PDB file of C-alpha atoms in Angstrom:
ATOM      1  CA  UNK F   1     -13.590  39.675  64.225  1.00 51.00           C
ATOM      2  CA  UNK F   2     -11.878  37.929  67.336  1.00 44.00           C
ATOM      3  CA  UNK F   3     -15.420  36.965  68.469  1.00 44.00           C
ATOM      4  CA  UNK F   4     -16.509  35.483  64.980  1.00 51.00           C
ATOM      5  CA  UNK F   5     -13.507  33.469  64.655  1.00 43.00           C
ATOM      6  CA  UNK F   6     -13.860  31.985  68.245  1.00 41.00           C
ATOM      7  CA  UNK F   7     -17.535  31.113  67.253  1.00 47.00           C
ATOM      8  CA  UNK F   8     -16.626  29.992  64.071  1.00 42.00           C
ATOM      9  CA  UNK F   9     -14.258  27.377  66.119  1.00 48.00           C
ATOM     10  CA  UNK F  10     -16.565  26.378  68.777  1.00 43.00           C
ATOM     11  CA  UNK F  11     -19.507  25.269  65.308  1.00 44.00           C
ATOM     12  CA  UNK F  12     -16.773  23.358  63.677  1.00 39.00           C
ATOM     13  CA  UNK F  13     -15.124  21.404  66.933  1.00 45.00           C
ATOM     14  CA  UNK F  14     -18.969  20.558  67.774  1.00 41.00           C
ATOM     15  CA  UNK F  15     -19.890  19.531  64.349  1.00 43.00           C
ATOM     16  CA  UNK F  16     -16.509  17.119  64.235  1.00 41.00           C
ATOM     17  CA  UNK F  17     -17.974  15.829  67.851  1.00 41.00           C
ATOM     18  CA  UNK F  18     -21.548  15.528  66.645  1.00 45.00           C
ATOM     19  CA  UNK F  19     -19.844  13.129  63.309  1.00 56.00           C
ATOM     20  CA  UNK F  20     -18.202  11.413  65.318  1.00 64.00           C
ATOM     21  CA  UNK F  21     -19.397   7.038  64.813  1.00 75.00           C
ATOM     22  CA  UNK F  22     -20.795   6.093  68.053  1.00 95.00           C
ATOM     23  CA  UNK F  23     -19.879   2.478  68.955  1.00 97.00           C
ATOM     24  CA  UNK F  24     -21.856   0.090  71.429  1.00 98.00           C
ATOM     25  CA  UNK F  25     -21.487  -3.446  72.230  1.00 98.00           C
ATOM     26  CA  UNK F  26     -23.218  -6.650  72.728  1.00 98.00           C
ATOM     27  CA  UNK F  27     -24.170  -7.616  76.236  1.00 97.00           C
ATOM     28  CA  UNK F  28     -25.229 -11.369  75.365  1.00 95.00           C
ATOM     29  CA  UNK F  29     -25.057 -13.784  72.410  1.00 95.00           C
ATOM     30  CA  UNK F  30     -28.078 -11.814  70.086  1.00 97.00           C
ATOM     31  CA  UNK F  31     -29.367 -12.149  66.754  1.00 97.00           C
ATOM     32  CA  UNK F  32     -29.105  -9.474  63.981  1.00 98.00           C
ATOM     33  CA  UNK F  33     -32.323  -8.996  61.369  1.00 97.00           C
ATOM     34  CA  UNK F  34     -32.791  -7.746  58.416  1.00 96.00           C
ATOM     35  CA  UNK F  35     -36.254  -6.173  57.885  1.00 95.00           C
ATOM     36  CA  UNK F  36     -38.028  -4.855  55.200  1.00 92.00           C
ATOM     37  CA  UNK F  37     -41.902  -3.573  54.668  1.00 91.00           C
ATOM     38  CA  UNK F  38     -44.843  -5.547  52.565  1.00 88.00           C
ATOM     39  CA  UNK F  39     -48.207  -4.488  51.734  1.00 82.00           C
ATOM     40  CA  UNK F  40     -51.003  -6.987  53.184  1.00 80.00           C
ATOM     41  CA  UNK F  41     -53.868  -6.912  51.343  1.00 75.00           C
ATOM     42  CA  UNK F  42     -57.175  -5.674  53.288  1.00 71.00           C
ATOM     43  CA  UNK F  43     -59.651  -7.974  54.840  1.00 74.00           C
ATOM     44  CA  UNK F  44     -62.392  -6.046  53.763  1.00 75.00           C
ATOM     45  CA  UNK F  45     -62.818  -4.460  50.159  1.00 72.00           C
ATOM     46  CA  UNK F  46     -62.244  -0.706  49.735  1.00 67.00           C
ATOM     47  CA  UNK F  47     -60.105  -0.869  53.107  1.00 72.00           C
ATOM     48  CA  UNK F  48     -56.633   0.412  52.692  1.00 75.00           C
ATOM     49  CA  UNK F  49     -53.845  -2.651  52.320  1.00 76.00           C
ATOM     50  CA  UNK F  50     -51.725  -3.154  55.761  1.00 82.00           C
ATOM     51  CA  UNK F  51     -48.353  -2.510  55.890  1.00 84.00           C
ATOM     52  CA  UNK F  52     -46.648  -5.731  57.864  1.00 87.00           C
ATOM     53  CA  UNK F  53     -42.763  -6.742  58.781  1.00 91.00           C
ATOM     54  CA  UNK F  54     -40.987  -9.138  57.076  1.00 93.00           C
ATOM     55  CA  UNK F  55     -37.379 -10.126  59.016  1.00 93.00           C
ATOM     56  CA  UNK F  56     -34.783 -12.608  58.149  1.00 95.00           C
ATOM     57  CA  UNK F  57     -32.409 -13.324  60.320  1.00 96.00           C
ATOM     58  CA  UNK F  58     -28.498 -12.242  59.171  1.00 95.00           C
ATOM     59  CA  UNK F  59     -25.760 -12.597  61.966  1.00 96.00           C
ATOM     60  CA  UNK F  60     -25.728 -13.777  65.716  1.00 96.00           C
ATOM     61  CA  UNK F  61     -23.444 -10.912  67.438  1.00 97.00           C
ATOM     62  CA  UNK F  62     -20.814 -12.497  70.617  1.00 94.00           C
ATOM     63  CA  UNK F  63     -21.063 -10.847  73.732  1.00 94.00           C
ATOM     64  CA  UNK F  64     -19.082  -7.681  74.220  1.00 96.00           C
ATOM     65  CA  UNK F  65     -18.761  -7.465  70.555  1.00 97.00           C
ATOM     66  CA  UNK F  66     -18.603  -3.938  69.031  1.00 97.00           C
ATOM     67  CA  UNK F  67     -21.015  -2.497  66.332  1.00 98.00           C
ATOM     68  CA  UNK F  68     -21.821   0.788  65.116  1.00 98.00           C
ATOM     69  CA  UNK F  69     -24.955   2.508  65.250  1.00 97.00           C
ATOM     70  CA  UNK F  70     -26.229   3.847  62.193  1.00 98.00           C
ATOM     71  CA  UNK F  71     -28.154   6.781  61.305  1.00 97.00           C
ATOM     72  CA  UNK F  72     -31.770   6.129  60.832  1.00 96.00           C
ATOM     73  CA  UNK F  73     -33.619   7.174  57.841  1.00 96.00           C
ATOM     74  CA  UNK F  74     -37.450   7.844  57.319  1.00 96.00           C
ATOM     75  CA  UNK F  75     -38.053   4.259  55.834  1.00 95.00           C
ATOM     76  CA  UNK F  76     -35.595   2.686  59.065  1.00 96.00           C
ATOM     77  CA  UNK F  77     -37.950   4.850  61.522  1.00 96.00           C
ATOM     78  CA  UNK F  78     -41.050   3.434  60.305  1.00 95.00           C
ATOM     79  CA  UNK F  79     -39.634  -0.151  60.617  1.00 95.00           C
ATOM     80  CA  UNK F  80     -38.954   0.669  64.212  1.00 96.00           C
ATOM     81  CA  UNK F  81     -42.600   1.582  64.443  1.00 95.00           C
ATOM     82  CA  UNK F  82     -43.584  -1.361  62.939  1.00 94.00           C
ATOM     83  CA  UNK F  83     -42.090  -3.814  65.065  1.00 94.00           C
ATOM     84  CA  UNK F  84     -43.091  -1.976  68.334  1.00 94.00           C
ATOM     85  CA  UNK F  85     -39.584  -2.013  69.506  1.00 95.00           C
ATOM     86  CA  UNK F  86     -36.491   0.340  70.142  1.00 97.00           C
ATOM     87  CA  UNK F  87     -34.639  -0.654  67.356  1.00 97.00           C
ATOM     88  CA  UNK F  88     -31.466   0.662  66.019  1.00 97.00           C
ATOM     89  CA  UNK F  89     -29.270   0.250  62.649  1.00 98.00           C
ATOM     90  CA  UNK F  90     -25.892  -1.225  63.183  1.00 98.00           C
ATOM     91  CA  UNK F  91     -23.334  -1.937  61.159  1.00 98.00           C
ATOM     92  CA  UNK F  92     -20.722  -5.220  62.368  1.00 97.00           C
ATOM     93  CA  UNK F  93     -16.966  -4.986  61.827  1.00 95.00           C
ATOM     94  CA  UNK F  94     -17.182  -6.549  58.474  1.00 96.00           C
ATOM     95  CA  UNK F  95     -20.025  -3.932  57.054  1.00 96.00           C
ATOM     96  CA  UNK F  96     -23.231  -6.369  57.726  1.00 95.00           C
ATOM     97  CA  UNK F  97     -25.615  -4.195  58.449  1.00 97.00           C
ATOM     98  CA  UNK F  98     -28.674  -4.718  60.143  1.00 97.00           C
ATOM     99  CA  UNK F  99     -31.130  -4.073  62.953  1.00 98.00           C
ATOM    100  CA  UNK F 100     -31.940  -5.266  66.733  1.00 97.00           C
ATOM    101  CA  UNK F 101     -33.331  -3.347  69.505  1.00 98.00           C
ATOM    102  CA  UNK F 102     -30.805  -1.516  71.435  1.00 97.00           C
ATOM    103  CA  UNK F 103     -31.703  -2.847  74.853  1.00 97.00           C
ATOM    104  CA  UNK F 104     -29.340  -5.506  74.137  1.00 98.00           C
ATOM    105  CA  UNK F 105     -26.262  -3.218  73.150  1.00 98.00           C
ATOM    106  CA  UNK F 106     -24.149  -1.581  76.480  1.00 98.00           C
ATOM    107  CA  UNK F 107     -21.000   1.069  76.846  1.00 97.00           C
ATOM    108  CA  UNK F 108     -17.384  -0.031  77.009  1.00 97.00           C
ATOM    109  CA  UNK F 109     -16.764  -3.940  78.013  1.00 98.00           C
ATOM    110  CA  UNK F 110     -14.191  -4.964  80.600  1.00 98.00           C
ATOM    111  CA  UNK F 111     -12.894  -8.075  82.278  1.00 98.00           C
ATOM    112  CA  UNK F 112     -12.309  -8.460  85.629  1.00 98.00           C
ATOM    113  CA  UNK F 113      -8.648  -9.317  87.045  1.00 97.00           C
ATOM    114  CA  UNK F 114      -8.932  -8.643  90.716  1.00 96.00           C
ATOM    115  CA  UNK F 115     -10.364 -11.825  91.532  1.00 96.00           C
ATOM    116  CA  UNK F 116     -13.391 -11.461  94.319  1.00 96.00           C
ATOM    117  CA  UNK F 117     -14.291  -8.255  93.105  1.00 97.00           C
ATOM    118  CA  UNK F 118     -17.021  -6.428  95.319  1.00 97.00           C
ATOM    119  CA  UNK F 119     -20.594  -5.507  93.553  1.00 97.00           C
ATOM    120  CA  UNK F 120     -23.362  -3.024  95.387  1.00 97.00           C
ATOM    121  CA  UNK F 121     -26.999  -2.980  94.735  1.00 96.00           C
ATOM    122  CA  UNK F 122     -25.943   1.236  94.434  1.00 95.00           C
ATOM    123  CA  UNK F 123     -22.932   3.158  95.486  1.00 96.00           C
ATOM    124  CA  UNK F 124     -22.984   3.316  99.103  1.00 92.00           C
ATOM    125  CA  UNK F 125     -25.371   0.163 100.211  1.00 95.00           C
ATOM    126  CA  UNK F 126     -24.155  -3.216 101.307  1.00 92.00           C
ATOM    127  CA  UNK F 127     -21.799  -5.532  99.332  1.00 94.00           C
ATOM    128  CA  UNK F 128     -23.535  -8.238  97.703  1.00 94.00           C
ATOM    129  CA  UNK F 129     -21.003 -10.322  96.255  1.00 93.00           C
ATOM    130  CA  UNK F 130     -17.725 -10.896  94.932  1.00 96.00           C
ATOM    131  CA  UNK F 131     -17.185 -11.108  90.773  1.00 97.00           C
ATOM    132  CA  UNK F 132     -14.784 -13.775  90.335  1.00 96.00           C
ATOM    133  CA  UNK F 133     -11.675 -12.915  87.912  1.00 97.00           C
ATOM    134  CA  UNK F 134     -12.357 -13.480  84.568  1.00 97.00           C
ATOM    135  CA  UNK F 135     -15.746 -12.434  84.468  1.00 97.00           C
ATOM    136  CA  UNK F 136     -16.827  -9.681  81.381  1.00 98.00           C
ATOM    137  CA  UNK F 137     -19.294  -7.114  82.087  1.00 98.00           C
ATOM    138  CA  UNK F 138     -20.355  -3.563  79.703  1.00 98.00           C
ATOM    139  CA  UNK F 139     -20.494  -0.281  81.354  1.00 98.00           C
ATOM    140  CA  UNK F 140     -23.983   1.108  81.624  1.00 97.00           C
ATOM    141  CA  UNK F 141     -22.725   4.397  83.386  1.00 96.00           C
ATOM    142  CA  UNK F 142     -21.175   5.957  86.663  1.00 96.00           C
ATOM    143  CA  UNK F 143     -21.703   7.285  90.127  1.00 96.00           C
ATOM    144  CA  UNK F 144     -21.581  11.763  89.753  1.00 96.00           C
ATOM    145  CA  UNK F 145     -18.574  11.049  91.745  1.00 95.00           C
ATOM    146  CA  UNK F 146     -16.846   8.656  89.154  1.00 95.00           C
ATOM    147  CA  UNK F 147     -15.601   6.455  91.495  1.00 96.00           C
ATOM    148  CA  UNK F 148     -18.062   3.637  90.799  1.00 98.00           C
ATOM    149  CA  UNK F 149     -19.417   1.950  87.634  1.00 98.00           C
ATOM    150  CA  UNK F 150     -22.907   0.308  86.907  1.00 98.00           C
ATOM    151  CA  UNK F 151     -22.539  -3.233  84.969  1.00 98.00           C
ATOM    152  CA  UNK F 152     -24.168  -5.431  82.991  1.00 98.00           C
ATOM    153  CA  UNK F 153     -22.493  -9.090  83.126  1.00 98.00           C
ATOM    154  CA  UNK F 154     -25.444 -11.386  82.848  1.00 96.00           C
ATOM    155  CA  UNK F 155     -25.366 -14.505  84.388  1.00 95.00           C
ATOM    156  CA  UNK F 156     -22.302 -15.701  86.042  1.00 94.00           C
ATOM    157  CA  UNK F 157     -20.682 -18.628  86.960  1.00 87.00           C
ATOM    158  CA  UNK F 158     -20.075 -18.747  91.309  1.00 83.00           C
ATOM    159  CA  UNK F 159     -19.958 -21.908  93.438  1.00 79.00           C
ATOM    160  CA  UNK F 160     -21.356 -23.873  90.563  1.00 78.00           C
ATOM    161  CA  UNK F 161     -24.256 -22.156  89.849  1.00 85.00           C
ATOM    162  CA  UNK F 162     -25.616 -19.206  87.821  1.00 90.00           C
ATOM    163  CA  UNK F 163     -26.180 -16.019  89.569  1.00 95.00           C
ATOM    164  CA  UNK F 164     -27.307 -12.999  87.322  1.00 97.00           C
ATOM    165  CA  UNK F 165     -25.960 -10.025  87.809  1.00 97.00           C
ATOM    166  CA  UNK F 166     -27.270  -6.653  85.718  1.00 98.00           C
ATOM    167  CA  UNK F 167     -27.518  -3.083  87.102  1.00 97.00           C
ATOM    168  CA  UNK F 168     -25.093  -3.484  89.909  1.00 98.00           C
ATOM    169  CA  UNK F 169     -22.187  -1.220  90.441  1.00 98.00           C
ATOM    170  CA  UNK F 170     -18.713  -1.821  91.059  1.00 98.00           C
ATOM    171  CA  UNK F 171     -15.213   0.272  91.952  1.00 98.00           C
ATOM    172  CA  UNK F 172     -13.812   1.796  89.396  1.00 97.00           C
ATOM    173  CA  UNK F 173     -10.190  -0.489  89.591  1.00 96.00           C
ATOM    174  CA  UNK F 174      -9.633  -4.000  89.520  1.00 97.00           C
ATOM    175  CA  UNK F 175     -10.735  -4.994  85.687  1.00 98.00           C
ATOM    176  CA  UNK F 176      -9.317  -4.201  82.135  1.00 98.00           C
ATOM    177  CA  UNK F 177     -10.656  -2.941  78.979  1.00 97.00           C
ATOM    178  CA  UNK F 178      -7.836  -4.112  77.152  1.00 97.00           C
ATOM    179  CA  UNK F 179      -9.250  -5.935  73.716  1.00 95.00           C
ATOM    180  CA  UNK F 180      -6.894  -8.733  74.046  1.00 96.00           C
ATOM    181  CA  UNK F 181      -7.789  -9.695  77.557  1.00 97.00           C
ATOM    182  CA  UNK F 182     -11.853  -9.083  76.967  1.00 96.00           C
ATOM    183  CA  UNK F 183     -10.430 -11.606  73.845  1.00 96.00           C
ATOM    184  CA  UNK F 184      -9.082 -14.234  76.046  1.00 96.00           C
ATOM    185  CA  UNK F 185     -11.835 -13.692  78.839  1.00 96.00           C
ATOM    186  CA  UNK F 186     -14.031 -14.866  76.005  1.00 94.00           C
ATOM    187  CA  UNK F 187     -11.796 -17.770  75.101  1.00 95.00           C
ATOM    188  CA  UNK F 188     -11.813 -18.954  78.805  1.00 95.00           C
ATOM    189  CA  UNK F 189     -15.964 -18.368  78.907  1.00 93.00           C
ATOM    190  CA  UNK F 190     -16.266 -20.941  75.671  1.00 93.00           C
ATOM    191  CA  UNK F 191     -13.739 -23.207  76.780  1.00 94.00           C
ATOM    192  CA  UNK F 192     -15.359 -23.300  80.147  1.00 91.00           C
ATOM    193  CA  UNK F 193     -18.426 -24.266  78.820  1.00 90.00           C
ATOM    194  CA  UNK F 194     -17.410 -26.957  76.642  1.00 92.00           C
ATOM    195  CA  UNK F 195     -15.377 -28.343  79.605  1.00 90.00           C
ATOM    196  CA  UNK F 196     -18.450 -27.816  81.842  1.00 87.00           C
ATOM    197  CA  UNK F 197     -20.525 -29.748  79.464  1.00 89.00           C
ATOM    198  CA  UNK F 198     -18.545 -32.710  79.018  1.00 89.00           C
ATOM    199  CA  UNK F 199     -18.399 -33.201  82.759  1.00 86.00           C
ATOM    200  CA  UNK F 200     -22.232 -33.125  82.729  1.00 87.00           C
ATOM    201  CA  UNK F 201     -22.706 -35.415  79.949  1.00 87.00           C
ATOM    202  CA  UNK F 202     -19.726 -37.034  77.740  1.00 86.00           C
ATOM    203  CA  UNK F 203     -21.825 -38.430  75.122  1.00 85.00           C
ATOM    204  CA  UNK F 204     -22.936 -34.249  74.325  1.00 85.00           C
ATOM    205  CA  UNK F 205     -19.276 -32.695  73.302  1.00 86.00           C
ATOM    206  CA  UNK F 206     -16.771 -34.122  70.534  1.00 90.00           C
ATOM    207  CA  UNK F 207     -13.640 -35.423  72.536  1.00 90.00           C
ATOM    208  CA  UNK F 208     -11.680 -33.081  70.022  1.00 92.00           C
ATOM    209  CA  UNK F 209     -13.397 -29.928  71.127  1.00 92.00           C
ATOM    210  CA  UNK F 210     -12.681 -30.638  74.632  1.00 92.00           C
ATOM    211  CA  UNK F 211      -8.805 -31.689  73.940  1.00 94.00           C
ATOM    212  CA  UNK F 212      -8.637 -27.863  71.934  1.00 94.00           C
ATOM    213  CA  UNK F 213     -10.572 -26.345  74.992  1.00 94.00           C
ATOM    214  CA  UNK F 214      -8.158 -28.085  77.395  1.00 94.00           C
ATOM    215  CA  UNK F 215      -5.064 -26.924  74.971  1.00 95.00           C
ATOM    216  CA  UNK F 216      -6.117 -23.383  75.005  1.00 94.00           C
ATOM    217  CA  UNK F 217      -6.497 -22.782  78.885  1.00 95.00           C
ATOM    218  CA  UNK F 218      -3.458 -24.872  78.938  1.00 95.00           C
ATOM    219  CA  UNK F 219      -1.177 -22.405  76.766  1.00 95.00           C
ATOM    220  CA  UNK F 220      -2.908 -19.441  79.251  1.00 95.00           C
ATOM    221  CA  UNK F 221      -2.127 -20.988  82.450  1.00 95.00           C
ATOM    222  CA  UNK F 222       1.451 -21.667  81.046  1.00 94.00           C
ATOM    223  CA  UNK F 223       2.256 -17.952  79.771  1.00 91.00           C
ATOM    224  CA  UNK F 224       0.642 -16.507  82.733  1.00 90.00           C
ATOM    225  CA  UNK F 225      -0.863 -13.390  82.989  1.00 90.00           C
ATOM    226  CA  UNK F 226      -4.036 -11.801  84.698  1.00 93.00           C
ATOM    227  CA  UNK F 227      -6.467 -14.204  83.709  1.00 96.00           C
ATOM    228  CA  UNK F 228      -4.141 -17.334  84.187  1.00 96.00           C
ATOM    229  CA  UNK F 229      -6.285 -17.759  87.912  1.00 95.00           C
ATOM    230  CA  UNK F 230      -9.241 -17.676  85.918  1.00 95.00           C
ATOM    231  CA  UNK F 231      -8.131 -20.220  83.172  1.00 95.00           C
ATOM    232  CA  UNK F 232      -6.864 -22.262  86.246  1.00 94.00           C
ATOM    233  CA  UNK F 233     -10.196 -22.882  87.654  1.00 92.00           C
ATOM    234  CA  UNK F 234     -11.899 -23.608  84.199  1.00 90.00           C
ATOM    235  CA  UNK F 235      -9.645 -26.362  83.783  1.00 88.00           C
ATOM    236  CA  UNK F 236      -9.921 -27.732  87.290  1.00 81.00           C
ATOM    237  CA  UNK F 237     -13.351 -26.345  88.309  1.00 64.00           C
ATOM    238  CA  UNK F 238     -11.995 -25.193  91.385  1.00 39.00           C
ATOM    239  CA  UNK F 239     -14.797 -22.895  91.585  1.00 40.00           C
ATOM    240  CA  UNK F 240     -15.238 -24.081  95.694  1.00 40.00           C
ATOM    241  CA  UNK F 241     -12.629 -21.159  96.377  1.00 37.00           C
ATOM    242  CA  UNK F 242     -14.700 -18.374  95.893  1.00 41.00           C
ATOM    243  CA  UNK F 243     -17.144 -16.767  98.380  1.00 40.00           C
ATOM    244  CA  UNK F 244     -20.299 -17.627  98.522  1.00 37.00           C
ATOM    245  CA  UNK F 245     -23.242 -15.643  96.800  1.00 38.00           C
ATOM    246  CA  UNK F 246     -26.746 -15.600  97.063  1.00 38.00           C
ATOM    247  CA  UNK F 247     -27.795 -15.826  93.818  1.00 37.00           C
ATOM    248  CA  UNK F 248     -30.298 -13.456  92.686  1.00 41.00           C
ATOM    249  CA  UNK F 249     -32.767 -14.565  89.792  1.00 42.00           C
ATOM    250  CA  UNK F 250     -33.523 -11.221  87.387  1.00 43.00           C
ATOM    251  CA  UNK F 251     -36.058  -9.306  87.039  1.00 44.00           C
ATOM    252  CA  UNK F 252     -38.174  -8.058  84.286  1.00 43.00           C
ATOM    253  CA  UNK F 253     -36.780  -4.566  85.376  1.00 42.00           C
ATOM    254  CA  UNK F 254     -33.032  -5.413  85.546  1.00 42.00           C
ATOM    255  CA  UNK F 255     -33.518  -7.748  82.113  1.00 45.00           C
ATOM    256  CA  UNK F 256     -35.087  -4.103  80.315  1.00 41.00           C
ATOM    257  CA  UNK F 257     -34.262  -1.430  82.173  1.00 41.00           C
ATOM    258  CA  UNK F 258     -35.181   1.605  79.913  1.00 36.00           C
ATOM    259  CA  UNK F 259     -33.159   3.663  82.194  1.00 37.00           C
ATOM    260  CA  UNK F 260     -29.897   2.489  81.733  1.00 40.00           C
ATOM    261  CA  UNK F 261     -27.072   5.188  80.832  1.00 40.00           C
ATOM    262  CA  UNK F 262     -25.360   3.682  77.790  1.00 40.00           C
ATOM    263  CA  UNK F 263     -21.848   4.564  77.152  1.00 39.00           C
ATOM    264  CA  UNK F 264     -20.668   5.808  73.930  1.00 37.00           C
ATOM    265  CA  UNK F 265     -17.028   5.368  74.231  1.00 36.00           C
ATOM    266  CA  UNK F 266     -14.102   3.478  72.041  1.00 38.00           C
ATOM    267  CA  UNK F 267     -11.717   1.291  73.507  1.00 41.00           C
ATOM    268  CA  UNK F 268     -10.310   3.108  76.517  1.00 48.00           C
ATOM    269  CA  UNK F 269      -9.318   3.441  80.332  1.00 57.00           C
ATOM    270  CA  UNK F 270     -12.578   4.305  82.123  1.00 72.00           C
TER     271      UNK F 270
END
């Protein structure tokens, strides 16, 4: 009786587990689709019509925002098939629902606030570079040891120039996966950039967007903080204080590894 009630226990906590919503995130700016099938007429009569994709574009997803994958049904599988790619159903936080393929969703995002953070080719082999603060990456998985993290963060901004960084590990300390500093990470990324292209070429931003980009680093400086460092040097691009790093131009490999471990976790410590 003991025994049935035990196993009884053990079904039900694994079920719960099993229905529990797994949530991923986006590692870059990516478009959503919405697909659906159409029959093509044949070529040749008595051939069999062809069945061809139709998409229209729905949403553009931010980076390190948060969906949740969907189940797939018979009909979703055989769009999947269809469009020769791994893709997966997600619903966004206001119930669009659509499809893209899951090589551009990661694990758990984070923001660095140790500023010159170290990053490995793999745990144990020579430093490559320091991650300035302020910089988001998603977790693609850890070390058997769990003292290191692999990390998507796409290109980066270091001594003025764009170094991409995907499938590199890191120590497990020295960031935050708090959602309202991965919030104002992102506010300090955008702001940069509109700052960044003003400098470049005035005649490309509206004066007013730059005044609102200058307000809001302003007002983060001001209240301090761990990004305050970071805002500091998108307002006064005083990017020459970080180390220097050899930038390394991706691969087709690092760009789509199939390999990747992608976490499945909510907002939480790592």
């Amino acid at each position: 009786m003991l025994l049935s009630i035990l196993s009884l226990g053990i079904t039900v906590q694994c079920k719960e587990q099993a229905d529990q919503p797994t949530y991923l995130y986006a590692k870059y700016p990516i478009a959503v689709y919405e697909y659906s099938i159409k029959q093509k007429r044949a070529k040749k009569k008595g051939d069999p019509p062809k069945q061809v994709l139709k998409k229209k574009r729905k949403d553009t997803l931010v980076k390190a925002e948060k969906v949740k994958l969907l189940p797939m049904t018979e009909q979703d599988k055989m769009i999947a098939r269809l469009s020769k790619k791994n893709l997966v159903k997600i619903e966004q936080s206001d119930g669009t629902i659509g499809y893209l393929d899951k090589k551009h969703l990661a694990g758990q995002p984070l923001v660095i606030v140790k500023d010159k953070l170290p990053y490995y080719k793999r745990p144990g082999s020579i430093k490559l570079g320091r991650l300035p603060i302020g910089t988001i990456c998603l977790t693609l998985g850890t070390n058997p040891q769990k003292t290191m993290l692999k990390v998507f963060c796409g290109y980066v901004w270091i001594n003025e120039e764009e170094v991409w960084i995907a499938n590199k590990w890191i120590p497990r300390k020295g960031y935050s996966v708090a959602t309202k500093d991965i919030d104002q990470a992102r506010m300090i990324e955008s702001a940069a950039e509109i700052i960044r292209k003003y400098r470049e070429d005035e005649a490309s931003v509206d004066e007013l967007e730059v005044e609102a980009a200058t307000n809001h680093l302003e007002v983060i400086i001001d209240t301090g903080g761990p990004l305050a460092l970071a805002a500091q040097r998108a307002l006064w691009d005083s990017a020459d204080s970080q180390d220097q790093v050899q930038a390394e131009e991706p691969s087709d490999t690092e760009k789509q590894d199939p390999n990747d471990e992608i976490g499945q976790t909510e907002d939480g410590d790592l």
